[in-house]
CSV table of C-alpha atoms in Angstrom, one decimal:
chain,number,residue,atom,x,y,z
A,233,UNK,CA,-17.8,22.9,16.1
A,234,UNK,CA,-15.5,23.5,19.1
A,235,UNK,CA,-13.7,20.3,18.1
A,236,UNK,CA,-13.7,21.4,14.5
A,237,UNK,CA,-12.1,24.4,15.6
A,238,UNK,CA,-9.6,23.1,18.0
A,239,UNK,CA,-8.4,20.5,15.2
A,240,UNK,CA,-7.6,23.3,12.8
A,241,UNK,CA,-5.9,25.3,15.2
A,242,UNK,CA,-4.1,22.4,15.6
A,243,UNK,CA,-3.3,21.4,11.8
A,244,UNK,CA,-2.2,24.9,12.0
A,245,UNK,CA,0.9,24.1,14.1
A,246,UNK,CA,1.6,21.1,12.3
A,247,UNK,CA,3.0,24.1,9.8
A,248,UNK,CA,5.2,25.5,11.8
A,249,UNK,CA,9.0,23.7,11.1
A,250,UNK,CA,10.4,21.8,13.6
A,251,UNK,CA,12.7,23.7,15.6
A,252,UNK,CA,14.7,20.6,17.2
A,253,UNK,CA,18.1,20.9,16.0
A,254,UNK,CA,18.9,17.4,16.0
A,255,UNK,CA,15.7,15.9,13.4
A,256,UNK,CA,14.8,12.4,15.3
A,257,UNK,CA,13.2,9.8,12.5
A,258,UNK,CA,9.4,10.8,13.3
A,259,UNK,CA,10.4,14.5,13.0
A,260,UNK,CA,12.0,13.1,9.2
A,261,UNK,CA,8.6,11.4,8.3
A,262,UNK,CA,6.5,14.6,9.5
A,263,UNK,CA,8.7,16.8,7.2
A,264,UNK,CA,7.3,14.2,4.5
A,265,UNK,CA,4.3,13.8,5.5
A,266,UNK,CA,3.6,18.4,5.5
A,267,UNK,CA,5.2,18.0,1.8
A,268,UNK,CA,2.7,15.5,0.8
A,269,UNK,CA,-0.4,17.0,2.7
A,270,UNK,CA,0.9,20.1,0.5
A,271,UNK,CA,0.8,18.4,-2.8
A,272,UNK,CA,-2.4,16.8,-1.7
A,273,UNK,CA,-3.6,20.1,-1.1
A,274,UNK,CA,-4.4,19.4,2.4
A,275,UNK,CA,-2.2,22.4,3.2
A,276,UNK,CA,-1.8,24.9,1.5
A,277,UNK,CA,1.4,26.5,-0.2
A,278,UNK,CA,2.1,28.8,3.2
A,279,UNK,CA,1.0,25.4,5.2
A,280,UNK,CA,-1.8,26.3,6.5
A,281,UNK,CA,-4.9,23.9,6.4
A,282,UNK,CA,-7.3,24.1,3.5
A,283,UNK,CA,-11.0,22.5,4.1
A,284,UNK,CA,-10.0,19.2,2.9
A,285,UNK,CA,-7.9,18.8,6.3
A,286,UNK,CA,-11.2,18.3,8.3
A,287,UNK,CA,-11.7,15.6,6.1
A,288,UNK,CA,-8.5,14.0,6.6
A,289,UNK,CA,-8.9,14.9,10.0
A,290,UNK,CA,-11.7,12.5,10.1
A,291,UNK,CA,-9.8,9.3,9.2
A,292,UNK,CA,-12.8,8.7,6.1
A,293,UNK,CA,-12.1,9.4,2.3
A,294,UNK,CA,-11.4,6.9,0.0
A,295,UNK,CA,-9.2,7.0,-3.7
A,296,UNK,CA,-11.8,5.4,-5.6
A,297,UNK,CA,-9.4,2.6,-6.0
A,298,UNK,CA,-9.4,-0.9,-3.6
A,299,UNK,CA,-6.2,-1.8,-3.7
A,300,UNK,CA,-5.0,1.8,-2.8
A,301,UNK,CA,-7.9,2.3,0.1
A,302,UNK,CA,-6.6,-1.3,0.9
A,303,UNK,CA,-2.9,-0.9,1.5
A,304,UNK,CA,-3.6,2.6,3.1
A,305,UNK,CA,-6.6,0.9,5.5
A,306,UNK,CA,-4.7,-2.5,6.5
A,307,UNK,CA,-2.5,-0.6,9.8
A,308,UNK,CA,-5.5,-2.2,12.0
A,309,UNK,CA,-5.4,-5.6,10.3
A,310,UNK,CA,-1.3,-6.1,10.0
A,311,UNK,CA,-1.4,-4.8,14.2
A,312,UNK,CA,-3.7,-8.4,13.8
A,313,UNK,CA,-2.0,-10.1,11.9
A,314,UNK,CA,0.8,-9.4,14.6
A,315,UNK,CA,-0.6,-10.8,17.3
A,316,UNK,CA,-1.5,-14.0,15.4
A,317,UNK,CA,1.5,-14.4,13.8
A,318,UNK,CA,3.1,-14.2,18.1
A,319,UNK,CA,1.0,-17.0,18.7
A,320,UNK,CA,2.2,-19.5,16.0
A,321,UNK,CA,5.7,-18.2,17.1
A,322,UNK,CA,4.9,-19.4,20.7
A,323,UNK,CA,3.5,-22.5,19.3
A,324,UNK,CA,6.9,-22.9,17.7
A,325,UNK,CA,8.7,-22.4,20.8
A,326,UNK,CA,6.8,-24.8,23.0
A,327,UNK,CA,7.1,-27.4,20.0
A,328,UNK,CA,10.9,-27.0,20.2
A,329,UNK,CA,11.2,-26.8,23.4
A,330,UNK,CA,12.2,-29.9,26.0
A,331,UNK,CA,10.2,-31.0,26.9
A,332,UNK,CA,8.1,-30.5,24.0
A,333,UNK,CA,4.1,-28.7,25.3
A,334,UNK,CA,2.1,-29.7,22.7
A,335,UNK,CA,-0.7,-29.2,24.4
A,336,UNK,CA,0.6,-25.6,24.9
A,337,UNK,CA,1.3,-25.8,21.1
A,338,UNK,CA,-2.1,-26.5,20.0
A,339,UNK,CA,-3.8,-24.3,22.5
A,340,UNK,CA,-1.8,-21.2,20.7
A,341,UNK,CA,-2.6,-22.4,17.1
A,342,UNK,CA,-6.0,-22.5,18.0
A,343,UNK,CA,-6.0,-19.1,19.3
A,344,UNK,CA,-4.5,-18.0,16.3
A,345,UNK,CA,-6.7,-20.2,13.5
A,346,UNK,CA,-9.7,-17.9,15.6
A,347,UNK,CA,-8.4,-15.0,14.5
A,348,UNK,CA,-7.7,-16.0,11.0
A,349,UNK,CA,-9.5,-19.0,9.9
A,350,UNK,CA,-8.7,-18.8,6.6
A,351,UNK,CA,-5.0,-18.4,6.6
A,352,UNK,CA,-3.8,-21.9,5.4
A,353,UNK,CA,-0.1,-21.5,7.3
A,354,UNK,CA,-2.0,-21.5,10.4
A,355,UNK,CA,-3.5,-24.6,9.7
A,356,UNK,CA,-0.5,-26.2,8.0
A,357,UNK,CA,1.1,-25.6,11.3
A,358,UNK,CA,-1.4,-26.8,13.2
A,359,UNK,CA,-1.5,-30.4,11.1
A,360,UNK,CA,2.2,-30.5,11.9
A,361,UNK,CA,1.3,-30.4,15.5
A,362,UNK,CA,-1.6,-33.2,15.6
A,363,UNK,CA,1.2,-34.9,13.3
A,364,UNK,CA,4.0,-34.6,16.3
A,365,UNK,CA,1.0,-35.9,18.6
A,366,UNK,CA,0.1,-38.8,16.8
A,367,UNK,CA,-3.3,-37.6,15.7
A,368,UNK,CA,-2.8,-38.2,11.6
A,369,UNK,CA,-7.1,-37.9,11.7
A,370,UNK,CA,-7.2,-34.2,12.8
A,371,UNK,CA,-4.0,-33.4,10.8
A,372,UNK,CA,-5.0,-34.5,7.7
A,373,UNK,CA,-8.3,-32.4,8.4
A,374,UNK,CA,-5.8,-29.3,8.7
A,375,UNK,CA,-4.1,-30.2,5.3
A,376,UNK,CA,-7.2,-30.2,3.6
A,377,UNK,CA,-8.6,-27.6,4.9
A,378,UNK,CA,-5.5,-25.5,4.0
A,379,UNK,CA,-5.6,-26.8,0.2
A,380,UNK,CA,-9.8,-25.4,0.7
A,381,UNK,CA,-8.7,-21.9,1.9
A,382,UNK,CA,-7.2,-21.3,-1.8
A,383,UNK,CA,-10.4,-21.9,-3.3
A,384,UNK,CA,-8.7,-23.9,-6.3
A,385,UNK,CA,-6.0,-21.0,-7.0
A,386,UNK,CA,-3.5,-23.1,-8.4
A,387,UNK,CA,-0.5,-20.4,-7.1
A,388,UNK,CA,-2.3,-20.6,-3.6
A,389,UNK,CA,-2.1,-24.3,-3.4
A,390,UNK,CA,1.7,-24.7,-4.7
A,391,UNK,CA,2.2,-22.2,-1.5
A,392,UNK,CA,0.2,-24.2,0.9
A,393,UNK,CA,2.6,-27.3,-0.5
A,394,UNK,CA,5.7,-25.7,-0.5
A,395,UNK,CA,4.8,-24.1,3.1
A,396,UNK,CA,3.8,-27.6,4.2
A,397,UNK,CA,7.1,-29.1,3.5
A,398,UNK,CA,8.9,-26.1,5.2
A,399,UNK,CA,7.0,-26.3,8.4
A,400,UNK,CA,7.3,-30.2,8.8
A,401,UNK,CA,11.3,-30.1,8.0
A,402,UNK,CA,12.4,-26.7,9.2
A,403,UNK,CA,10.1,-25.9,12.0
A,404,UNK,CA,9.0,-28.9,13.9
A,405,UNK,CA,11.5,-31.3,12.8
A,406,UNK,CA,11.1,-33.8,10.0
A,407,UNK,CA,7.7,-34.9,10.5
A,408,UNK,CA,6.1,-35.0,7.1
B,44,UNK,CA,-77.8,31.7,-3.9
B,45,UNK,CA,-74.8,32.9,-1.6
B,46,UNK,CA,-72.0,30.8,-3.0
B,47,UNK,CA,-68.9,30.2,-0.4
B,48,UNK,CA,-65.8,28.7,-0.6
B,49,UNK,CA,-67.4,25.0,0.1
B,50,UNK,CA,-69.4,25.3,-2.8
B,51,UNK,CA,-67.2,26.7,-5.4
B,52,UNK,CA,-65.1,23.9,-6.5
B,53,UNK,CA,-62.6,26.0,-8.2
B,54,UNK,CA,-61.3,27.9,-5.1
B,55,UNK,CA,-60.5,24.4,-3.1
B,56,UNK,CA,-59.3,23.1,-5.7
B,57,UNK,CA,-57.2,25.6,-5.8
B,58,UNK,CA,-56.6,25.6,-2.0
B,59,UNK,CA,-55.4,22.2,-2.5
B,60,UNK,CA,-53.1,22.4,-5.3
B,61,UNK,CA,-50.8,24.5,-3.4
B,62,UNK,CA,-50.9,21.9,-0.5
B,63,UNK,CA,-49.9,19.5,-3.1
B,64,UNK,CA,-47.4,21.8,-4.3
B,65,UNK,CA,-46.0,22.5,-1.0
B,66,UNK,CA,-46.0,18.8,-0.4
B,67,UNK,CA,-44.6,17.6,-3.6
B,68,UNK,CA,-41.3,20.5,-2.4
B,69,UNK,CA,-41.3,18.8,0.9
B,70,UNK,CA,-40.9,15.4,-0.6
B,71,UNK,CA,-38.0,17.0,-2.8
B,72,UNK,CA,-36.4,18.4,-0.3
B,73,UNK,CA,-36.3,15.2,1.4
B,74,UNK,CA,-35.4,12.7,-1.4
B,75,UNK,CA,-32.3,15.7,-2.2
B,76,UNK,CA,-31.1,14.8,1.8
B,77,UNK,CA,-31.5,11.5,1.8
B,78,UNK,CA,-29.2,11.1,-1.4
B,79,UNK,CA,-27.5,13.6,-0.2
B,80,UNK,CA,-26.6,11.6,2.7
B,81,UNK,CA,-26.6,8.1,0.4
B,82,UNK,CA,-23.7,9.7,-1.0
B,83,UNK,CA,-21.7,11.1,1.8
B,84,UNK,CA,-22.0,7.8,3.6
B,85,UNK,CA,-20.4,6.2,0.7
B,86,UNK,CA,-17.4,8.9,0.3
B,87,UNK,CA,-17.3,8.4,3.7
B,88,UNK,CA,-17.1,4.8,4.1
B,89,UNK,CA,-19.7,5.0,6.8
B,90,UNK,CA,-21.2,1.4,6.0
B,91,UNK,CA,-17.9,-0.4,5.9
B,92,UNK,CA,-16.7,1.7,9.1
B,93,UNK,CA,-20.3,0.0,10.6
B,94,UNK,CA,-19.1,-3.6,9.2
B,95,UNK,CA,-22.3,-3.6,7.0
B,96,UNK,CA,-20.0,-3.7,4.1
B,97,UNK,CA,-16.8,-5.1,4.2
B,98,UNK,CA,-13.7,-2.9,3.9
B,99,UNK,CA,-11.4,-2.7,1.4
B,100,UNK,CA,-8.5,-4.2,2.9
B,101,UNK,CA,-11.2,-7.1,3.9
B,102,UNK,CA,-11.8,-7.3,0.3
B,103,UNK,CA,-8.6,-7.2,-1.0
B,104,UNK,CA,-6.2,-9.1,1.3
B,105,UNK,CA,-8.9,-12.2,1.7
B,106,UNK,CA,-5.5,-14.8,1.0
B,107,UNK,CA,-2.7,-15.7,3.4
B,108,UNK,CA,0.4,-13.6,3.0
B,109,UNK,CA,3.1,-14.9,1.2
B,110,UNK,CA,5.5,-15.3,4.4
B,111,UNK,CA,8.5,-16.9,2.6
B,112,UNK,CA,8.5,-14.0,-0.3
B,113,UNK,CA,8.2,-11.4,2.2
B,114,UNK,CA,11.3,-12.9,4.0
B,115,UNK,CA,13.1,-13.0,0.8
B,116,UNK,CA,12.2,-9.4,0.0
B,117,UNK,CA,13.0,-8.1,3.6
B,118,UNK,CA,16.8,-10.1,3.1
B,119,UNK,CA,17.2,-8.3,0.0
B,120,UNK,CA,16.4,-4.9,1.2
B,121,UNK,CA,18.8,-5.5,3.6
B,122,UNK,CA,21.4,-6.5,1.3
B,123,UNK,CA,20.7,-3.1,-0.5
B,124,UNK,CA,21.4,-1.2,2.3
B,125,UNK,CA,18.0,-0.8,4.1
B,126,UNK,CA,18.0,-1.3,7.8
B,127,UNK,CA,15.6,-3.8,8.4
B,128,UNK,CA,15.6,-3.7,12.2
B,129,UNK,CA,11.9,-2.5,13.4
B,130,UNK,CA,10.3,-3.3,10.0
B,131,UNK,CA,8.3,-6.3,9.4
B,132,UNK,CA,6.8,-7.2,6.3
B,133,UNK,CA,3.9,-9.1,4.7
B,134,UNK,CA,3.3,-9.8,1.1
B,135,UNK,CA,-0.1,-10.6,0.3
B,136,UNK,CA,-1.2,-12.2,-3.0
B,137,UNK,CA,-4.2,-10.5,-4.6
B,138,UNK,CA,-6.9,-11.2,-7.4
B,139,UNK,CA,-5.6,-14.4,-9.4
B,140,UNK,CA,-2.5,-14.6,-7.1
B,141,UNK,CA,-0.2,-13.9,-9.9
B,142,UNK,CA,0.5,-10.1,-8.1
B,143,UNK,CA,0.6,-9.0,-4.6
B,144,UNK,CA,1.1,-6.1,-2.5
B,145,UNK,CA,3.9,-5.5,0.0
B,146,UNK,CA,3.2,-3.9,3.0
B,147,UNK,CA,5.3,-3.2,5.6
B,148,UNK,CA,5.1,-1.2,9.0
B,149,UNK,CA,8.0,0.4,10.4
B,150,UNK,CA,8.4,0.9,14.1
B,151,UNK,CA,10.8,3.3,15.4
B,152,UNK,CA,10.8,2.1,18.9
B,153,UNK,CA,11.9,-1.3,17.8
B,154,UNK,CA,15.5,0.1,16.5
B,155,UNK,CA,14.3,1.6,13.0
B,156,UNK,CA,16.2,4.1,11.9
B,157,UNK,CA,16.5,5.6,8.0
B,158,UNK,CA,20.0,6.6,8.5
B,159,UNK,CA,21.7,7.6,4.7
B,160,UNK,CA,18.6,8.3,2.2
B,161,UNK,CA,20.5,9.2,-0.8
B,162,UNK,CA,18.6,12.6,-0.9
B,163,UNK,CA,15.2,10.5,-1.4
B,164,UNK,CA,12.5,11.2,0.7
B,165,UNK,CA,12.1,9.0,3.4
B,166,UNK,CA,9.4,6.8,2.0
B,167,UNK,CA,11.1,6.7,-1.1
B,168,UNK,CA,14.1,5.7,0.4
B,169,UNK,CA,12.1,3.0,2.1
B,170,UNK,CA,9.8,1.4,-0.9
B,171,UNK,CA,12.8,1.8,-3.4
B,172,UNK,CA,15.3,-1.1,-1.4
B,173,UNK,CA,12.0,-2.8,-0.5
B,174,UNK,CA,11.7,-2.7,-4.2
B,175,UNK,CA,15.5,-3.6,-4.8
B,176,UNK,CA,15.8,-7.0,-5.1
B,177,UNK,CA,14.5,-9.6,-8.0
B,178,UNK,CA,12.1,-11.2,-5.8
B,179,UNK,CA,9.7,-8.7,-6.2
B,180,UNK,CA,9.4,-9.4,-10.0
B,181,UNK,CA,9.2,-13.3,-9.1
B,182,UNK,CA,6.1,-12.6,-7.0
B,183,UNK,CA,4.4,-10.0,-8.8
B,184,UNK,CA,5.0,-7.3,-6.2
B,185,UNK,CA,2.6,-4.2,-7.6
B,186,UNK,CA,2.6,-1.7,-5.1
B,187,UNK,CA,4.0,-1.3,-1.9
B,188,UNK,CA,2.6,0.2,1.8
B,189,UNK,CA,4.5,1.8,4.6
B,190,UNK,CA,3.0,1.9,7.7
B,191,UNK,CA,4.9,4.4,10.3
B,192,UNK,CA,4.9,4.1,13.8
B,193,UNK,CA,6.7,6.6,15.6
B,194,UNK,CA,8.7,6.6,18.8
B,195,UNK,CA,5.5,7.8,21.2
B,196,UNK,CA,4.0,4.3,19.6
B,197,UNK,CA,1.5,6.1,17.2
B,198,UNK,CA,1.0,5.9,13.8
B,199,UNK,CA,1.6,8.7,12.2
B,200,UNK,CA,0.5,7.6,8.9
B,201,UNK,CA,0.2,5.3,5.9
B,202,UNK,CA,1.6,5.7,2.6
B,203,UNK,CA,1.4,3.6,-0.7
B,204,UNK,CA,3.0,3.8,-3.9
B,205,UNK,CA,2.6,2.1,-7.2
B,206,UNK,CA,5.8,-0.5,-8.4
B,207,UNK,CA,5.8,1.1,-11.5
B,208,UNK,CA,6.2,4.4,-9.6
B,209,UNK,CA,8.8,3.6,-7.2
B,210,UNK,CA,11.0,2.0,-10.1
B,211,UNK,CA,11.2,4.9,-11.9
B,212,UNK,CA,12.3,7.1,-8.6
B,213,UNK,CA,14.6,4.8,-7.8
B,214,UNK,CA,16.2,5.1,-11.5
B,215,UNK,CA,15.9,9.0,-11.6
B,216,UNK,CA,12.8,9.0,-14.3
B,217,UNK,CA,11.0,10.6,-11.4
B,218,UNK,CA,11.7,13.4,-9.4
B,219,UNK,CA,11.2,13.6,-5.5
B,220,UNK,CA,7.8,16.2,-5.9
B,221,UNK,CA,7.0,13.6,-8.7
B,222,UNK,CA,6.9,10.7,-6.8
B,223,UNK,CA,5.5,12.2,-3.8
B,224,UNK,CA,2.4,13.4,-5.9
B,225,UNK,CA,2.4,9.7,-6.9
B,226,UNK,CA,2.0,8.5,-3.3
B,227,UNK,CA,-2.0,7.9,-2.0
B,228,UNK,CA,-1.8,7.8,1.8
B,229,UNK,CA,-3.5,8.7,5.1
B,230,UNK,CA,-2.3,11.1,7.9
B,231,UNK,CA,-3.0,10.5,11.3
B,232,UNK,CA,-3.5,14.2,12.4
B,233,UNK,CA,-4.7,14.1,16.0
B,234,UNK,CA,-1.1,11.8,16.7
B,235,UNK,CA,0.7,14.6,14.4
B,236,UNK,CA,-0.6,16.8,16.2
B,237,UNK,CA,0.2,15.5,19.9
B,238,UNK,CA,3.9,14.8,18.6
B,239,UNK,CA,4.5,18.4,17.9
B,240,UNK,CA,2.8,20.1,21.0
B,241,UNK,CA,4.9,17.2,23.0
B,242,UNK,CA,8.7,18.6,20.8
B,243,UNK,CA,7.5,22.3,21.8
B,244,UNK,CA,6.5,21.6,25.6
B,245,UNK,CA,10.4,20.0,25.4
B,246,UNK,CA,11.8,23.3,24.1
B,247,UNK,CA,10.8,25.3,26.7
């Protein structure tokens, strides 16, 4: 209840205007963000918080439609997707670099295949480095498991080709 | 004969009817707080915040982004006048793969800045050059997410808006109080919150 309390008090400031004189970016995107809480009726018309701010308060609601909830939900998975996407780019690096770590390499895309197993780039660009090592066995494992990932999606496996040639010319050198 | 309440079959019978009837409320009473709660665990989201269910951005974004389009998109936005620095930007293919949904997250404290908006709100101003370029039609773009992250590092929220929707801003079929009723999103109050009790402290 206290916490209930405190948290309207404090959606109650979030009405006031800003009073720097200088707006910074954030200070931009809070201006937007009071006008939509408005229209949503989260606040009302004097800005001050209706009922429907404890909800929002909360972090739970939903639209009633996926892809909405989706691309309003994914902050935690694209933070993710992030820090996998770091690891392949360190894999890169050590690929490139002289000398060349492969070991290093494969350590990283492994790390990164954990945290996604399904992503098929991941393990495009992990057959490109059992390729580099001389391992065709284990990188033609990756390959198909990368074409498996798009469980027969035509459009998905065109991507996993055309990503395949990209990585093994662009990336790694020509290796494919 | 003395008759009491043992023998007369009417009075207990009686007696327990209005157990019966006390229990068959009890049971109702229950039944109406258990669905009750059935419900508000569903609105809630309470089973897929548990991991009993999966979410809906597990559900939806199950392929691997579209890397290459989203680079192609992100060049173009640039081109059109967006400044790209601090945004990155994943395009993931959905249902049949034929469409997919942009999403990008904006971090201030990697060099974002909005600079000129053209008098659009600043999501506007974001999804319309994200929206700018022909790739978006090649890929099937149809809807786009910002995430914001602020200069304390927080997100301050998450906003999405329909393709149709941010094409018809763009070309001045919408107005700004249009469009922003058009937006679904998510506010991050506690960081809100925190952000402006942290610009007061500095004013005094």
């Amino acid at each position: 209840m206290k916490r209930s309390i405190l948290t309207f008090i404090g959606v109650a400031l979030l009405a006031l205007p800003l009073a720097a004189c200088e707006k910074s970016d954030t200070d931009v995107v809070v201006d937007f963000m009071q006008s939509w809480m408005k229209d949503k009726g989260i606040l009302d018309a004097d800005g001050k918080p209706t009922l429907q701010a404890g909800i929002v308060a909360t972090g739970f609601g939903t639209t009633g439609d996926d892809r909405v909830d989706a691309a309003v939900q994914a902050g935690t998975m694209l933070q993710s997707l992030h820090k996998a996407d770091k690891l392949v780019d360190e894999a890169g690096d050590a690929m490139m670099g002289r000398p060349r770590d492969s070991d290093l390499a494969l350590n990283k895309m492994n790390a990164a295949i954990d945290m996604r197993p399904d992503d098929w780039s991941y393990l495009n660009r992990r057959g490109v480095v059992h390729m580099e090592n001389g391992n065709k066995k284990a990188a033609q494992a990756d390959f198909a498991a990368a074409i498996t990932t798009c469980n027969g999606s035509q459009a998905c496996i065109d991507r996993v080709n055309k990503d395949r040639e990209a990585v093994g010319w662009d990336v790694f050198g020509p290796s494919l | 004969m003395v008759y009491t309440q043992e023998h007369t079959g009417k009075k207990s019978r009686k007696k327990g009817g209005c157990r019966g009837c006390l229990k068959f409320g009890l049971w109702c009473v229950l039944i109406v707080f258990l669905l009750s709660g059935i419900a508000a665990a569903l609105v809630f989201r309470v089973p897929q915040r548990l991991g009993i269910l999966p979410s809906a951005t597990k559900r939806v974004f199950t392929q691997t982004p579209d890397r290459a389009g989203a680079k192609k998109v992100l060049a173009e936005a640039r081109a059109a006048g967006l400044n790209t620095q601090g945004i990155s930007l994943y395009v993931f293919p959905v249902g049949d793969g034929t469409k997919s949904i942009a999403l990008a997250t904006i971090d201030e404290r990697k060099g974002f800045s909005f600079g000129q908006t053209a008098g659009l709100d600043p999501m506007a101003h974001v999804m319309t050059k994200l929206m700018a370029g022909p790739t978006v039609t090649e890929i099937g773009v149809e809807r786009v997410g910002v995430h914001y992250i602020g200069e304390n590092g927080a997100q301050f929220g998450s906003f999405t808006a329909s393709a149709d929707s941010i094409r018809a801003v763009a070309a001045g079929r919408m107005t700004k109080e249009q469009f922003i009723s058009a937006v679904d999103g998510d506010v991050n109050i506690p960081a809100m919150l925190k952000y402006q009790l942290d610009a007061l402290t500095k004013l005094q």
